[in-house]
Coordinates of C-alpha atoms and ligand atoms in Angstrom, one line a residue:
X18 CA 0.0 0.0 0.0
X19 CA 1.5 3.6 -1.1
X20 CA 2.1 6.3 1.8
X21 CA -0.2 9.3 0.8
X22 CA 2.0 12.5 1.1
X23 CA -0.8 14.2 -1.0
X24 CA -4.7 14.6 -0.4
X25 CA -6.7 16.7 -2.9
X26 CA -10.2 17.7 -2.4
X27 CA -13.4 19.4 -4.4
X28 CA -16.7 19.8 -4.4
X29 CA -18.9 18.3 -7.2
X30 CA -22.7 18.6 -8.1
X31 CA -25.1 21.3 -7.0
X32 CA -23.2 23.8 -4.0
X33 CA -24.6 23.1 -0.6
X34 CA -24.2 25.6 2.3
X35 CA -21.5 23.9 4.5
X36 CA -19.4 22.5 1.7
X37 CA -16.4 25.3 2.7
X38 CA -16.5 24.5 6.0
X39 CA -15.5 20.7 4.9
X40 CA -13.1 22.0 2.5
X41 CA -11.3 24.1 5.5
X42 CA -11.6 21.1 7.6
X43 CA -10.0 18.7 5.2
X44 CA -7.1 21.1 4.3
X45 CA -6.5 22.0 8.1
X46 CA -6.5 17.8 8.6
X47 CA -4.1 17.6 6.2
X48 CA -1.6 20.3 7.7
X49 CA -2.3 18.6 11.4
X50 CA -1.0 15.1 9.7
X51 CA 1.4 16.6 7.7
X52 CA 0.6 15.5 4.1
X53 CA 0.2 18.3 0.9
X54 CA -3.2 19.3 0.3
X55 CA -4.4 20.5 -2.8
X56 CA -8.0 22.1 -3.9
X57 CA -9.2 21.0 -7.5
X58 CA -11.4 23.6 -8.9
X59 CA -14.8 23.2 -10.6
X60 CA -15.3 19.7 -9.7
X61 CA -14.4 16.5 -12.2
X62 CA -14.0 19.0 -15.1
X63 CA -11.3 21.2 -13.2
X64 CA -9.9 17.8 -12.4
X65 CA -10.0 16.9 -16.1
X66 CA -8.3 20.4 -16.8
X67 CA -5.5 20.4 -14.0
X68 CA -6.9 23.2 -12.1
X69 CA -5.3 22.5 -8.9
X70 CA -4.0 24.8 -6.2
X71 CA -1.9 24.1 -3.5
X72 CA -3.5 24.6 0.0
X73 CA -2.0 25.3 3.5
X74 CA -4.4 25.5 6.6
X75 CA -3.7 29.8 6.6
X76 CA -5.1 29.3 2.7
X77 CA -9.0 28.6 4.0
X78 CA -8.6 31.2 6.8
X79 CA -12.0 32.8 7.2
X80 CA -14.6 30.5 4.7
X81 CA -16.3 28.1 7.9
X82 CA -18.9 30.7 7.4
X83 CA -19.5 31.2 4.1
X84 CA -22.3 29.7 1.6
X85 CA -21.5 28.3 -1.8
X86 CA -18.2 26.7 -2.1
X87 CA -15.0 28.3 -2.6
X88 CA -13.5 25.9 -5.1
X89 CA -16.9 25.9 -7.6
X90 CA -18.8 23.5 -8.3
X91 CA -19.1 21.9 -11.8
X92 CA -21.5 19.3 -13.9
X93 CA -18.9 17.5 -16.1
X94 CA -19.7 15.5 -19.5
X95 CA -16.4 14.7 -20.3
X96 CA -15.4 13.1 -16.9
X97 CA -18.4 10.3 -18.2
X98 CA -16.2 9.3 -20.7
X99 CA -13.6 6.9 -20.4
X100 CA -11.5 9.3 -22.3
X101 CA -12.2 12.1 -19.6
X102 CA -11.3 10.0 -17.0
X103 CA -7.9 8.7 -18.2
X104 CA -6.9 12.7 -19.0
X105 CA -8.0 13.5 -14.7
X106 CA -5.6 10.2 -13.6
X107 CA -2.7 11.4 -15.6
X108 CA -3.4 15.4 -14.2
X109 CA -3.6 13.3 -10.4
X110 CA -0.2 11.7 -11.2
X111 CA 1.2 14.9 -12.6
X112 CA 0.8 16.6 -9.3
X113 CA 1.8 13.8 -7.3
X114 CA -1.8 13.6 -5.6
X115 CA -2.5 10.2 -4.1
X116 CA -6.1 10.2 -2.6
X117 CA -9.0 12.5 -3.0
X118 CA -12.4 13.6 -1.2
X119 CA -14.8 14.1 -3.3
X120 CA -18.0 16.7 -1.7
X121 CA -20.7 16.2 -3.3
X122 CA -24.2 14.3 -4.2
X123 CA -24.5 10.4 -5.5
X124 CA -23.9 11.7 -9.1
X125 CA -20.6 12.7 -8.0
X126 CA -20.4 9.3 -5.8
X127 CA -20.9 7.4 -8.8
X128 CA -18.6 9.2 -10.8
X129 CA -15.7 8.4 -7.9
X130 CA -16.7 4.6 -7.8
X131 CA -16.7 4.3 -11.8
X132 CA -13.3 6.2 -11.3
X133 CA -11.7 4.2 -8.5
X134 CA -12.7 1.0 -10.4
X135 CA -10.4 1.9 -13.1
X136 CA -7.7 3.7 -11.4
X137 CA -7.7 1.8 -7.9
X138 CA -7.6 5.4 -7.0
X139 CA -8.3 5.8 -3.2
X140 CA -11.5 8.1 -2.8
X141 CA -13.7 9.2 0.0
X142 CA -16.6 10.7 -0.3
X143 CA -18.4 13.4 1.6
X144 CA -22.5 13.8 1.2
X145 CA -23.3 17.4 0.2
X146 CA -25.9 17.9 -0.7
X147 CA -29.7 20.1 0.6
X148 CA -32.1 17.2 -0.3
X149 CA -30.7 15.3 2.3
X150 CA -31.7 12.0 -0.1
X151 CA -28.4 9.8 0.7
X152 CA -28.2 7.0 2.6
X153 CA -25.7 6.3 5.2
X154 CA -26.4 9.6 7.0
X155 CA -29.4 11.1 8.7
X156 CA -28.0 14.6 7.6
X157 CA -25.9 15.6 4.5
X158 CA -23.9 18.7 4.3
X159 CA -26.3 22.0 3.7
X160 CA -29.2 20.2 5.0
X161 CA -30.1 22.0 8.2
X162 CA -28.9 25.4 6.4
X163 CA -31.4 25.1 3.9
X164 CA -34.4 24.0 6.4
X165 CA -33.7 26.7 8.6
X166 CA -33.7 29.1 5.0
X167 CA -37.2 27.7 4.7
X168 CA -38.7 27.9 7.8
X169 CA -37.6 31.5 8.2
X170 CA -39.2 32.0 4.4
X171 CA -42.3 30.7 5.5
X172 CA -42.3 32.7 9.0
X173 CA -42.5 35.7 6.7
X174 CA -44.9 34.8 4.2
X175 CA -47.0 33.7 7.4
X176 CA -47.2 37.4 8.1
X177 CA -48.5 38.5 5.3
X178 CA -50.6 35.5 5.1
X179 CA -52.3 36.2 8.2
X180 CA -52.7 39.9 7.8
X181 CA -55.2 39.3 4.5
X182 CA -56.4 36.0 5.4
X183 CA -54.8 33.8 2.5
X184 CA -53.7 30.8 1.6
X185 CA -50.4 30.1 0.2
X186 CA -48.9 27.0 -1.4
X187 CA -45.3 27.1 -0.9
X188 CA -43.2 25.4 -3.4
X189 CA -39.9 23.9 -2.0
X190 CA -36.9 21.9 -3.2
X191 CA -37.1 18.3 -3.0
X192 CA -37.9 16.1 -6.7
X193 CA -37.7 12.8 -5.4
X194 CA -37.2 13.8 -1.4
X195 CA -39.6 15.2 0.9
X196 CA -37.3 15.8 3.5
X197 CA -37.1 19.2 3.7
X198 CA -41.1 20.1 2.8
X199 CA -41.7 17.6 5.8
X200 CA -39.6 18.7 8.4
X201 CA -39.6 22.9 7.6
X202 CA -43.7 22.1 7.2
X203 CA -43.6 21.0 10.9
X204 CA -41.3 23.7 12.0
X205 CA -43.4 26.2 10.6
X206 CA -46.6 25.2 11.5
X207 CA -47.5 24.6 8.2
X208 CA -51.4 22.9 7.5
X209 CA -50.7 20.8 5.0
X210 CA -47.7 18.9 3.2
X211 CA -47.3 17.3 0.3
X212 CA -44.5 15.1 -0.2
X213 CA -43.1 12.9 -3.2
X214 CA -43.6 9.8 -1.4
X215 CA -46.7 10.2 -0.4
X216 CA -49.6 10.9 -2.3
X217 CA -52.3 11.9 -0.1
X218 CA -54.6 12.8 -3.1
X219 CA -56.5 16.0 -4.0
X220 CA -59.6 15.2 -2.1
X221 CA -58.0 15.3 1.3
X222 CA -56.1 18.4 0.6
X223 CA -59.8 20.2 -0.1
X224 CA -60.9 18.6 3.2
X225 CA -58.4 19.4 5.4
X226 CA -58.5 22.8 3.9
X227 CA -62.1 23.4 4.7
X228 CA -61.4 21.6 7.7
X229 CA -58.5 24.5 8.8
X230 CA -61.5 27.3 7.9
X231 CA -63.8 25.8 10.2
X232 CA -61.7 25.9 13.1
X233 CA -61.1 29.2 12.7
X234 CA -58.0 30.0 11.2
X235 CA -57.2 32.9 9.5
X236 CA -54.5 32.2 7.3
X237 CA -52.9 28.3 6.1
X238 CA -49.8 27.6 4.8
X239 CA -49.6 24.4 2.4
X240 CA -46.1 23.4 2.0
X241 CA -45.4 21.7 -1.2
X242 CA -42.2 19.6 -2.5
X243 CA -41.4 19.8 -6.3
X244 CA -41.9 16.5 -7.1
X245 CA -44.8 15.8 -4.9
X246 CA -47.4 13.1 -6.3
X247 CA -50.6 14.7 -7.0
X248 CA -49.8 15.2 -10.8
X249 CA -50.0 19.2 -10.5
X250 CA -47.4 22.1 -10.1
X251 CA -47.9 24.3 -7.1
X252 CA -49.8 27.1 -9.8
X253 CA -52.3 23.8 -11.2
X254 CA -52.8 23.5 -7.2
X255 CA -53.4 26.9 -6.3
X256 CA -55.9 27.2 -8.9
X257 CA -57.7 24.1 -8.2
X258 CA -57.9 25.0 -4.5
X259 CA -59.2 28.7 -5.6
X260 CA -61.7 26.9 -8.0
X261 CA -63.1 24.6 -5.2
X262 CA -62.8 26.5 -2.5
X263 CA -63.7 30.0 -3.6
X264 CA -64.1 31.4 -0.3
X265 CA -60.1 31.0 -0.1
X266 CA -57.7 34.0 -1.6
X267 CA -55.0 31.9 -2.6
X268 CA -51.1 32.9 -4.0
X269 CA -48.0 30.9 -4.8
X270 CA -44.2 31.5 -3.4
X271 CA -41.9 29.1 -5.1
X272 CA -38.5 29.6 -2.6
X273 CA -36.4 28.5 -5.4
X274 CA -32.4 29.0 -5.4
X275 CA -32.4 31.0 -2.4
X276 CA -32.4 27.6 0.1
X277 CA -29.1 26.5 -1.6
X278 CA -27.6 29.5 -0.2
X279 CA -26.7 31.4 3.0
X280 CA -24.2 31.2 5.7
X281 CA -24.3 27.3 7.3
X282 CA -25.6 26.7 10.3
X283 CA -24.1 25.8 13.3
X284 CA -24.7 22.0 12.8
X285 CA -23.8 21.9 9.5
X286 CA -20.1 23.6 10.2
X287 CA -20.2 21.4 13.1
X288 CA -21.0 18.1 10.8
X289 CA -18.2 19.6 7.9
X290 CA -15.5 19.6 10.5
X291 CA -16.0 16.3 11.7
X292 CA -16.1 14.3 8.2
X293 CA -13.6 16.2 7.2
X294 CA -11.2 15.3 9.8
X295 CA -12.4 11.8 9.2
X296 CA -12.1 11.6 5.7
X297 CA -8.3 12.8 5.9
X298 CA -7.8 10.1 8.5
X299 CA -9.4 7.5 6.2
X300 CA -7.4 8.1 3.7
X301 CA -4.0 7.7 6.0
X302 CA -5.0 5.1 7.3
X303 CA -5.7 3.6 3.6
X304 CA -9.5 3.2 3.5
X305 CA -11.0 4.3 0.0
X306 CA -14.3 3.6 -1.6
X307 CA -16.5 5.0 1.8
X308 CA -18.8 7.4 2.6
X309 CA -18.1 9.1 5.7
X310 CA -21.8 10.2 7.2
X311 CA -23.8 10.8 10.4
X312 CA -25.3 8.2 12.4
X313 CA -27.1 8.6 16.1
X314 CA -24.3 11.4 16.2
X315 CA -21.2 9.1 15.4
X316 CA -19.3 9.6 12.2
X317 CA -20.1 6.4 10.4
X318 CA -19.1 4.9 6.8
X319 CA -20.5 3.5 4.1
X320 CA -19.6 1.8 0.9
X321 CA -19.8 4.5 -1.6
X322 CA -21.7 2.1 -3.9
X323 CA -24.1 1.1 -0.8
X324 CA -24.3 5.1 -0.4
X325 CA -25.4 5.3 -4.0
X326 CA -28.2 2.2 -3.9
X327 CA -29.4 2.2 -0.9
X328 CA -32.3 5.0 -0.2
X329 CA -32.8 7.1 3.1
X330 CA -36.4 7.0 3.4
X331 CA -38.6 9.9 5.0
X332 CA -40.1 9.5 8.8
X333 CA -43.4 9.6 7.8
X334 CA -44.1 9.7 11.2
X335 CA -44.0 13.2 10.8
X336 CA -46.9 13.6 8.4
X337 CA -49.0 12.2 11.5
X338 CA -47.4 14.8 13.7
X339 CA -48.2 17.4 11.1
X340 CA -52.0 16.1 10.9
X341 CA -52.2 16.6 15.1
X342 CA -51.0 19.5 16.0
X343 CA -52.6 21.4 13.0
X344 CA -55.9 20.1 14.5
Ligands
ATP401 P1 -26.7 16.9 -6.6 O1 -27.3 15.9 -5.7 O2 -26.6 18.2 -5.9 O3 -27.3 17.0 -8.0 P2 -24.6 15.3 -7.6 O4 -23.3 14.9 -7.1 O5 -25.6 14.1 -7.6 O6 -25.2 16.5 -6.8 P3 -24.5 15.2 -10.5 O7 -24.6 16.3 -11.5 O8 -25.4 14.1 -10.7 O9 -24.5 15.9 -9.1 O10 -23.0 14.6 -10.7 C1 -21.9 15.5 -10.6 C2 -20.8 15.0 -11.6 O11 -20.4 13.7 -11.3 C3 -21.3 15.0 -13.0 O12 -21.2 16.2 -13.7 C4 -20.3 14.0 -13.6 O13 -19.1 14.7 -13.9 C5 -20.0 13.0 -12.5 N1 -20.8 11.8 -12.7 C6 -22.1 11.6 -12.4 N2 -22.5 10.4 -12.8 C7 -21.5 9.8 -13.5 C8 -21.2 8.6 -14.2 N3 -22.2 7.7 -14.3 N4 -20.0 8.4 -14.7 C9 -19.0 9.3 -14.5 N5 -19.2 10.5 -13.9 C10 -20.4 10.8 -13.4

């Protein structure tokens, strides 16, 4: 097994809040255990390019709190071809680098696998990502950024929601996850949610609605994930409500780019440093192929292809929650 004396590290896929605080932590790791650290920019492509810089722990002074990443992200076409691929290796061995930690989603996991397959490169991968849709770890970088970004959305709306007693449907991110719909729902008192993997149909969305104007509220908040199931955009649901409900005023706030961005939270610099640290420490110690994550608060790995399969389902316990205490 070959000594690693160099460790680069970049972010891949969409940007999640958090993602510099893991790159500081990984380059500070690296200065702690003496080994070279380089940062690749714009993901596999920069890779593909030899866009590399040399990092020491003063060069990430002052990013722990920043959003976005510092080292760009990238989508990369050529790094899916074998061709691609070959061209990143022989930039890797050009600058001497002998393990890497990837940040990023499972595209960028699968792209690392496919990678160390051919290479026996050693690779550890860091989940970054704010759907929160990767198995192995209860929270992925940018996660808890982007639900406290929603919730605080949603506060605001409720104030004007309230003042002219409307209803808004609230479009959030999440195409195949309802993580974030379901947990920033609950933690903004939201009636209603409507998830991708559940499909609680059309008819029990008018009910509950009607239901919500009974009891005597003034305003409701219905808290919808993009790819929820009930065959309609958040506009096709607004007017549906509005056409069978006409006593509701009803408007539509898609949040859009903004949760992606912002200044991490605490827990998610918190949750950077420490997979940071322990992807460094992998990599000495000549692990490769893992997913570091978060499990019952211990750093745990994964098998970066087990990471890629294997799904982190919702706590749909939480739509029964929801259904309570919005009695
Ligand atoms: P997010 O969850 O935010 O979308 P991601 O990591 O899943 O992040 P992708 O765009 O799916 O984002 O993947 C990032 C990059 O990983 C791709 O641009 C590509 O370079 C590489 N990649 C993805 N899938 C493959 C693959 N099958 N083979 C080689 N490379 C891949």
């Amino acid at each position: 097994m070959k000594k690693i004396k160099k460790i680069a590290v970049m972010t891949s896929g969409g940007d999640a809040p958090g993602m510099n605080a893991a790159i500081r932590s990984v380059v500070r790791a690296c200065a702690f255990y003496n080994v070279e650290c380089v940062g690749i920019y714009r993901g596999y492509q920069g890779m593909i390019d030899g866009d590399f810089k040399t990092f020491s722990a003063r060069s990430v002074n002052n990013i722990i709190q920043k959003g976005g990443t510092i080292l760009k992200s990238a989508r990369s076409l050529e790094f899916r071809t074998k061709e691609g691929r070959k061209k990143a290796f022989s930039k890797l061995k050009k600058e001497n680098v002998d393990g890497l930690v990837v940040i990023g989603g499972d595209g960028s996991f699968t792209g690392a696998v496919i990678f160390n397959k051919e290479f026996n490169f050693p690779i550890i991968g860091i989940p970054g990502t704010i759907d929160n849709d990767i198995y192995g770890t209860t929270h992925t970088l940018g996660y808890d950024t982007a639900l406290n970004t929603v919730v605080e959305s949603i506060d605001k709306i409720r104030d004007t929601a309230s003042s002219h007693n409307r209803l808004f449907f609230v479009e959030v991110m999440g195409r195949d996850a309802g993580f974030i719909a379901l947990n920033a729902g609950i933690g903004a008192g939201a009636e209603e949610i409507l998830i991708p993997e559940e499909d609680l149909g059309l008819e029990r969305l008018l009910q509950s609605l009607q239901k919500s104007r009974r009891a005597g509220k003034s305003s409701s908040i219905v808290v919808v994930a993009e790819g929820d199931k009930t065959g309609k955009n958040v506009f096709e649901l607004a007017d549906y409500v509005e056409k069978n409900l006409p006593e509701y005023e009803v408007r539509v706030s898609v949040l859009g780019h903004m949760q992606r961005g912002g200044s991490p939270t605490c827990f998610d610099r918190v949750l950077a440093s420490r997979l940071g640290v322990k992807s460094v420490e992998l990599l000495l110690d000549g692990k490769t192929n893992l997913m570091v994550g978060l499990i019952n608060n211990e750093v745990v790995t994964t098998v970066l292809e087990k990471a890629i399969e294997g799904k982190h389902i919702v706590n749909t316990e939480l739509l029964r929650v929801s259904d309570i205490i919005t009695i």
